[in-house]
Amino acid sequence: MPHAVWKLDHASLGRGGSRLNDISLEICSRPTALLGCSGAGKSSLLSLLAGFERPVSGSIDFAPQPADGQLPLFWSPQDHGLWPHLTAEEHVAHVRPQSPRINRSVQEWLQLADLTNLASAPPDHMSQGERSRLSLIRTLASEAWAMLFDEPLVHVDSGHSIGYWNLIREVTTQLDGPLVYSTHDPESVLRFAEHVVCLDAGRVVFSGPVNQLYFEPPDRETAALLGPYNWFADDDLPPGTRTDWPRCVRPFEVSVIDDGESGPFRVTGATTIGGLMELTLQCVETQAAISISALTSNPLPSVGALVRLDFQPARARQVTIGNQTDSGDRDHDRANPDD
Amino acid sequence: MSFHEACDWSLIRATVAALLAVPFSRSLSRLLTTSGRWKIPLAILVLSPLLAPELLVGYGWSSFALTQLHHPVINHWLYFGLILLKFLPAGVIARVCSPPPPVSAMASHTDRLLGPRRSRRRALGIRLRGEFLRELPVAGVVFLLVFQEFEIASLMQIPAWTVHLFDSQTVGLQPGATFCRMLVPVAIEFLVLVPLIHFCLRVGSLDAARSQELEFRPGGSMSLGGVIALLAFLLLWVTPLGLIAASGLRGIESFTQNRVLVQSFALDLSAAIVLGAGSAILALSFSRILLHSVSSDDSPGSSSNSGQLARGVMFWLCMAPGLAGSLVVCLAILLSIQIPLLQPLRSTIIPAVFALTLFALPRAVLVQLLIGTGRRSENGHLAELLSCAPDARRSSRGMRLMWATEARWLFITGCVIFYWAMMNLTAATFLCPPTVSIFGSSMGVVPLPVRLYDMMHFGRNGPLSMMALLSVVVPGILMIGAGWLLPGLYVRLKRRPARP
């Protein structure tokens, strides 16, 4: 188990815990993503981790282990926190260490962020996207041991953002320090995070491995944070299939098979969204209606057809389930959703 | 002219100025939205008239006013133009810093899109809760400042309740009688202050005001704003200072040869500087405590709404005396120190410092809100994180950035407050003891604004102009010197092992 870098003990922020409420949490050196809807408390938690704010009650401990000459922590806040009187070039030059461990010049950092032509420009002359890229490379160029990013690429187009995420991962791996970031983008979590903390109304509703959140989320709202899902209540499926099926099934784990005259579900609606199809089905036996997201099949089941659903658990899920069975405690790393 | 007639004149001027301030401040505030290299020069141009010392403006224009004694209409219009231009920047600050109204500009526009289908009553309600409330702080602040103006009116021989009251107090009217006369203008001030404060308390925290995007507010004409800003700069800085400088340079010889005058001037200036600096430090400290108490920790709907309201009420109770004007504050304190229990304070500078602190408090809050030093900033914290770097080069860069992002702005705010407090006439006149004890010996000291004001009534002359000029130049040099020394001192003081 990696050591805890941040340890929050009943920490609250805002009067009456209006922003963060009684948070007890350990964040270790693995890449950690903070998830939650707008106003859930992600930025507040990051500003606590960055030491920008202090909890009004409870405590927070930060135990950095920087190498010689390394800055313990740096942060890319939501408003970018740029220094208005410095140019882009000066921003990077000011934070670069005397003996950098990553052999990149200021110009090379700017080039990586596509800011070469704005090297002499102050933040006032930049768009939101350019400012967020400058804030991003300033944090990376600081070579700090721990790096925090608050929705770092929210203003960057999705076509380019994956390249910047790769850069974040490359630098933090090279520096071997903790990375904590908040995001609304499931792809960046699935690609880069190992641990995830989900917040809702200032409380932690989940804290654990990404795979666990993906396949075993505590509820629908948390499941939705990592993209499309199917949620099966106890009586949604006909008897016989219920026991085998987990509550949350991701679209690529479901196959919709046209069973001619004998399927347990009747298709009442079908539509495609990119690579996914969304079907509304009615259980023939119980008359209960359910919605299903699955990978698009060819041809799309026609309305009125009788179909059955086939569950093919993902390999990652089998690993997760296997680990949990071994430990005998499926929820050991999960915060109490009722908190 | 009777006191009531003087009151009427002040009221008419303040009302017209408040009405004109609404469109004019809209145009001026557009200049503040400019980005790039012109942002700071334009901000200085727009806001600098507010810093023009009233005594110097009045003194600069007093000779012209004397030549127009037989044409009082010209004097009235000139005075009105000067005070409108001087206090318009306060309207701009109110526009930028005031909380958003319950009905936003977009909501008002959405309602207008409904066209004739909407009821007239509802449309009026929306306008009242939107456009009217949006302009209320602008008009209210300009009304109060114009209504309270004293020094320029006095030196230009313009009727005003403040001049009437000040003169009757200085010729020996009992403070109690003066205070009774003051009740009518104070009641008028509170007629404006109460809805203003009620609005600010109801519509949200001051932090919400900071998050307001100026760009989304309805804009005026930028060229009109430019003309107003240039005219204000010309009439309130260039013309009076130019006239005073020309006269002062002619009188430099007679001033320097009069050693008694130079010595007493140095002593009076020092007294004003000490008073101003002490009050500015106190006002700045209290304003930071006040701003901290109403800062963002309370989101609307949090469990402590009553606590939030109590802090809001406390905030505005502290702000209200200063908003009512220094004459009101000083006379109230003068009356208070007649009480036997407080009489020992009369021979100290405590009442004057207290009055100046109360007077400067709302100004300190507003300036901090305008330049954003009222709360901790993310970029300031990042500079602090950088100052924790183990290598000396990055660490000192971090500390220099800390100065540039936070401390420098606080210092500039302090300088502005210091100058306002230093040049305040009423506190120095009514509340300063006639003698002070220095190293065991008692010395007669008259703070500089009192001496200048007394001499200015006898017309313009070289030595007086020299002293008036020095009252701007010496504090200016002191502030520039402090601004040059402080960054290095700040970095030295801050050099300590810090943790994130």
PDB file of C-alpha atoms in Angstrom, chain A residues 182-279:
ATOM      1  CA  SER A 182     -10.373  17.155 -11.102  1.00  0.00           C
ATOM      2  CA  THR A 183     -12.249  16.545 -14.310  1.00  0.00           C
ATOM      3  CA  HIS A 184     -15.611  15.918 -15.905  1.00  0.00           C
ATOM      4  CA  ASP A 185     -14.041  13.856 -18.673  1.00  0.00           C
ATOM      5  CA  PRO A 186     -14.459  10.075 -18.107  1.00  0.00           C
ATOM      6  CA  GLU A 187     -11.842   9.256 -20.739  1.00  0.00           C
ATOM      7  CA  SER A 188      -9.072  11.100 -18.881  1.00  0.00           C
ATOM      8  CA  VAL A 189      -9.965   9.173 -15.726  1.00  0.00           C
ATOM      9  CA  LEU A 190     -10.058   5.779 -17.415  1.00  0.00           C
ATOM     10  CA  ARG A 191      -6.797   6.440 -19.237  1.00  0.00           C
ATOM     11  CA  PHE A 192      -4.671   8.071 -16.559  1.00  0.00           C
ATOM     12  CA  ALA A 193      -6.049   7.679 -13.060  1.00  0.00           C
ATOM     13  CA  GLU A 194      -5.544   4.688 -10.808  1.00  0.00           C
ATOM     14  CA  HIS A 195      -7.550   5.994  -7.911  1.00  0.00           C
ATOM     15  CA  VAL A 196     -10.705   8.057  -7.931  1.00  0.00           C
ATOM     16  CA  VAL A 197     -12.535  10.159  -5.350  1.00  0.00           C
ATOM     17  CA  CYS A 198     -16.168  11.047  -6.071  1.00  0.00           C
ATOM     18  CA  LEU A 199     -17.823  13.974  -4.377  1.00  0.00           C
ATOM     19  CA  ASP A 200     -21.421  15.009  -4.041  1.00  0.00           C
ATOM     20  CA  ALA A 201     -22.632  18.105  -2.167  1.00  0.00           C
ATOM     21  CA  GLY A 202     -19.335  18.433  -0.334  1.00  0.00           C
ATOM     22  CA  ARG A 203     -19.158  14.789   0.803  1.00  0.00           C
ATOM     23  CA  VAL A 204     -17.073  11.866  -0.434  1.00  0.00           C
ATOM     24  CA  VAL A 205     -19.411   9.255  -1.892  1.00  0.00           C
ATOM     25  CA  PHE A 206     -16.727   6.977  -3.265  1.00  0.00           C
ATOM     26  CA  SER A 207     -12.998   6.560  -2.917  1.00  0.00           C
ATOM     27  CA  GLY A 208     -11.269   3.607  -4.509  1.00  0.00           C
ATOM     28  CA  PRO A 209      -9.678   2.157  -7.634  1.00  0.00           C
ATOM     29  CA  VAL A 210     -10.970   3.366 -10.996  1.00  0.00           C
ATOM     30  CA  ASN A 211     -11.945  -0.167 -12.036  1.00  0.00           C
ATOM     31  CA  GLN A 212     -14.079  -0.526  -8.955  1.00  0.00           C
ATOM     32  CA  LEU A 213     -15.930   2.695  -9.701  1.00  0.00           C
ATOM     33  CA  TYR A 214     -16.337   1.670 -13.330  1.00  0.00           C
ATOM     34  CA  PHE A 215     -17.765  -1.754 -12.655  1.00  0.00           C
ATOM     35  CA  GLU A 216     -19.075  -1.579  -9.104  1.00  0.00           C
ATOM     36  CA  PRO A 217     -20.331   1.973  -8.516  1.00  0.00           C
ATOM     37  CA  PRO A 218     -22.421   2.460  -5.376  1.00  0.00           C
ATOM     38  CA  ASP A 219     -25.324   4.112  -7.202  1.00  0.00           C
ATOM     39  CA  ARG A 220     -26.547   5.411 -10.553  1.00  0.00           C
ATOM     40  CA  GLU A 221     -25.261   8.968 -10.041  1.00  0.00           C
ATOM     41  CA  THR A 222     -21.744   7.749  -9.350  1.00  0.00           C
ATOM     42  CA  ALA A 223     -21.922   5.267 -12.235  1.00  0.00           C
ATOM     43  CA  ALA A 224     -22.776   8.116 -14.633  1.00  0.00           C
ATOM     44  CA  LEU A 225     -19.534   9.916 -13.778  1.00  0.00           C
ATOM     45  CA  LEU A 226     -17.580   7.404 -15.872  1.00  0.00           C
ATOM     46  CA  GLY A 227     -19.836   7.385 -18.929  1.00  0.00           C
ATOM     47  CA  PRO A 228     -22.736   5.327 -20.294  1.00  0.00           C
ATOM     48  CA  TYR A 229     -23.993   2.495 -18.112  1.00  0.00           C
ATOM     49  CA  ASN A 230     -26.924   0.144 -17.593  1.00  0.00           C
ATOM     50  CA  TRP A 231     -28.399  -0.074 -14.131  1.00  0.00           C
ATOM     51  CA  PHE A 232     -30.480  -3.094 -13.203  1.00  0.00           C
ATOM     52  CA  ALA A 233     -32.803  -2.962 -10.244  1.00  0.00           C
ATOM     53  CA  ASP A 234     -33.676  -6.320  -8.615  1.00  0.00           C
ATOM     54  CA  ASP A 235     -36.846  -6.927 -10.584  1.00  0.00           C
ATOM     55  CA  ASP A 236     -35.724  -5.480 -13.922  1.00  0.00           C
ATOM     56  CA  LEU A 237     -34.524  -8.849 -15.216  1.00  0.00           C
ATOM     57  CA  PRO A 238     -36.536 -12.043 -15.452  1.00  0.00           C
ATOM     58  CA  PRO A 239     -35.895 -14.705 -12.762  1.00  0.00           C
ATOM     59  CA  GLY A 240     -32.949 -16.922 -13.598  1.00  0.00           C
ATOM     60  CA  THR A 241     -30.745 -14.207 -14.994  1.00  0.00           C
ATOM     61  CA  ARG A 242     -30.889 -11.867 -11.979  1.00  0.00           C
ATOM     62  CA  THR A 243     -28.335 -13.654  -9.801  1.00  0.00           C
ATOM     63  CA  ASP A 244     -25.612 -13.619 -12.476  1.00  0.00           C
ATOM     64  CA  TRP A 245     -25.898  -9.939 -13.329  1.00  0.00           C
ATOM     65  CA  PRO A 246     -24.221  -7.121 -11.433  1.00  0.00           C
ATOM     66  CA  ARG A 247     -26.242  -3.930 -10.921  1.00  0.00           C
ATOM     67  CA  CYS A 248     -24.050  -1.821 -13.169  1.00  0.00           C
ATOM     68  CA  VAL A 249     -23.212  -3.177 -16.593  1.00  0.00           C
ATOM     69  CA  ARG A 250     -21.267  -1.106 -19.094  1.00  0.00           C
ATOM     70  CA  PRO A 251     -22.546  -1.038 -22.705  1.00  0.00           C
ATOM     71  CA  PHE A 252     -19.721  -3.150 -24.151  1.00  0.00           C
ATOM     72  CA  GLU A 253     -20.574  -5.977 -21.706  1.00  0.00           C
ATOM     73  CA  VAL A 254     -24.116  -6.376 -23.024  1.00  0.00           C
ATOM     74  CA  SER A 255     -25.091  -8.127 -26.217  1.00  0.00           C
ATOM     75  CA  VAL A 256     -28.629  -7.833 -27.528  1.00  0.00           C
ATOM     76  CA  ILE A 257     -29.477 -11.038 -29.350  1.00  0.00           C
ATOM     77  CA  ASP A 258     -32.496 -11.311 -31.605  1.00  0.00           C
ATOM     78  CA  ASP A 259     -34.070 -14.580 -30.470  1.00  0.00           C
ATOM     79  CA  GLY A 260     -36.856 -14.887 -32.997  1.00  0.00           C
ATOM     80  CA  GLU A 261     -40.054 -15.860 -31.147  1.00  0.00           C
ATOM     81  CA  SER A 262     -38.644 -16.806 -27.763  1.00  0.00           C
ATOM     82  CA  GLY A 263     -36.748 -13.816 -26.275  1.00  0.00           C
ATOM     83  CA  PRO A 264     -37.764 -12.537 -22.798  1.00  0.00           C
ATOM     84  CA  PHE A 265     -37.820  -8.863 -23.919  1.00  0.00           C
ATOM     85  CA  ARG A 266     -39.787  -7.028 -26.568  1.00  0.00           C
ATOM     86  CA  VAL A 267     -38.098  -4.041 -28.259  1.00  0.00           C
ATOM     87  CA  THR A 268     -40.299  -0.941 -27.914  1.00  0.00           C
ATOM     88  CA  GLY A 269     -37.787   1.631 -29.179  1.00  0.00           C
ATOM     89  CA  ALA A 270     -34.321   1.698 -30.745  1.00  0.00           C
ATOM     90  CA  THR A 271     -31.875   4.472 -31.653  1.00  0.00           C
ATOM     91  CA  THR A 272     -28.132   4.781 -32.284  1.00  0.00           C
ATOM     92  CA  ILE A 273     -25.739   7.355 -30.802  1.00  0.00           C
ATOM     93  CA  GLY A 274     -22.348   6.981 -32.451  1.00  0.00           C
ATOM     94  CA  GLY A 275     -21.026   3.557 -31.553  1.00  0.00           C
ATOM     95  CA  LEU A 276     -23.770   2.918 -29.031  1.00  0.00           C
ATOM     96  CA  MET A 277     -27.404   1.937 -29.429  1.00  0.00           C
ATOM     97  CA  GLU A 278     -30.087   2.744 -26.932  1.00  0.00           C
ATOM     98  CA  LEU A 279     -33.015   0.373 -26.700  1.00  0.00           C
TER      99      LEU A 279
END
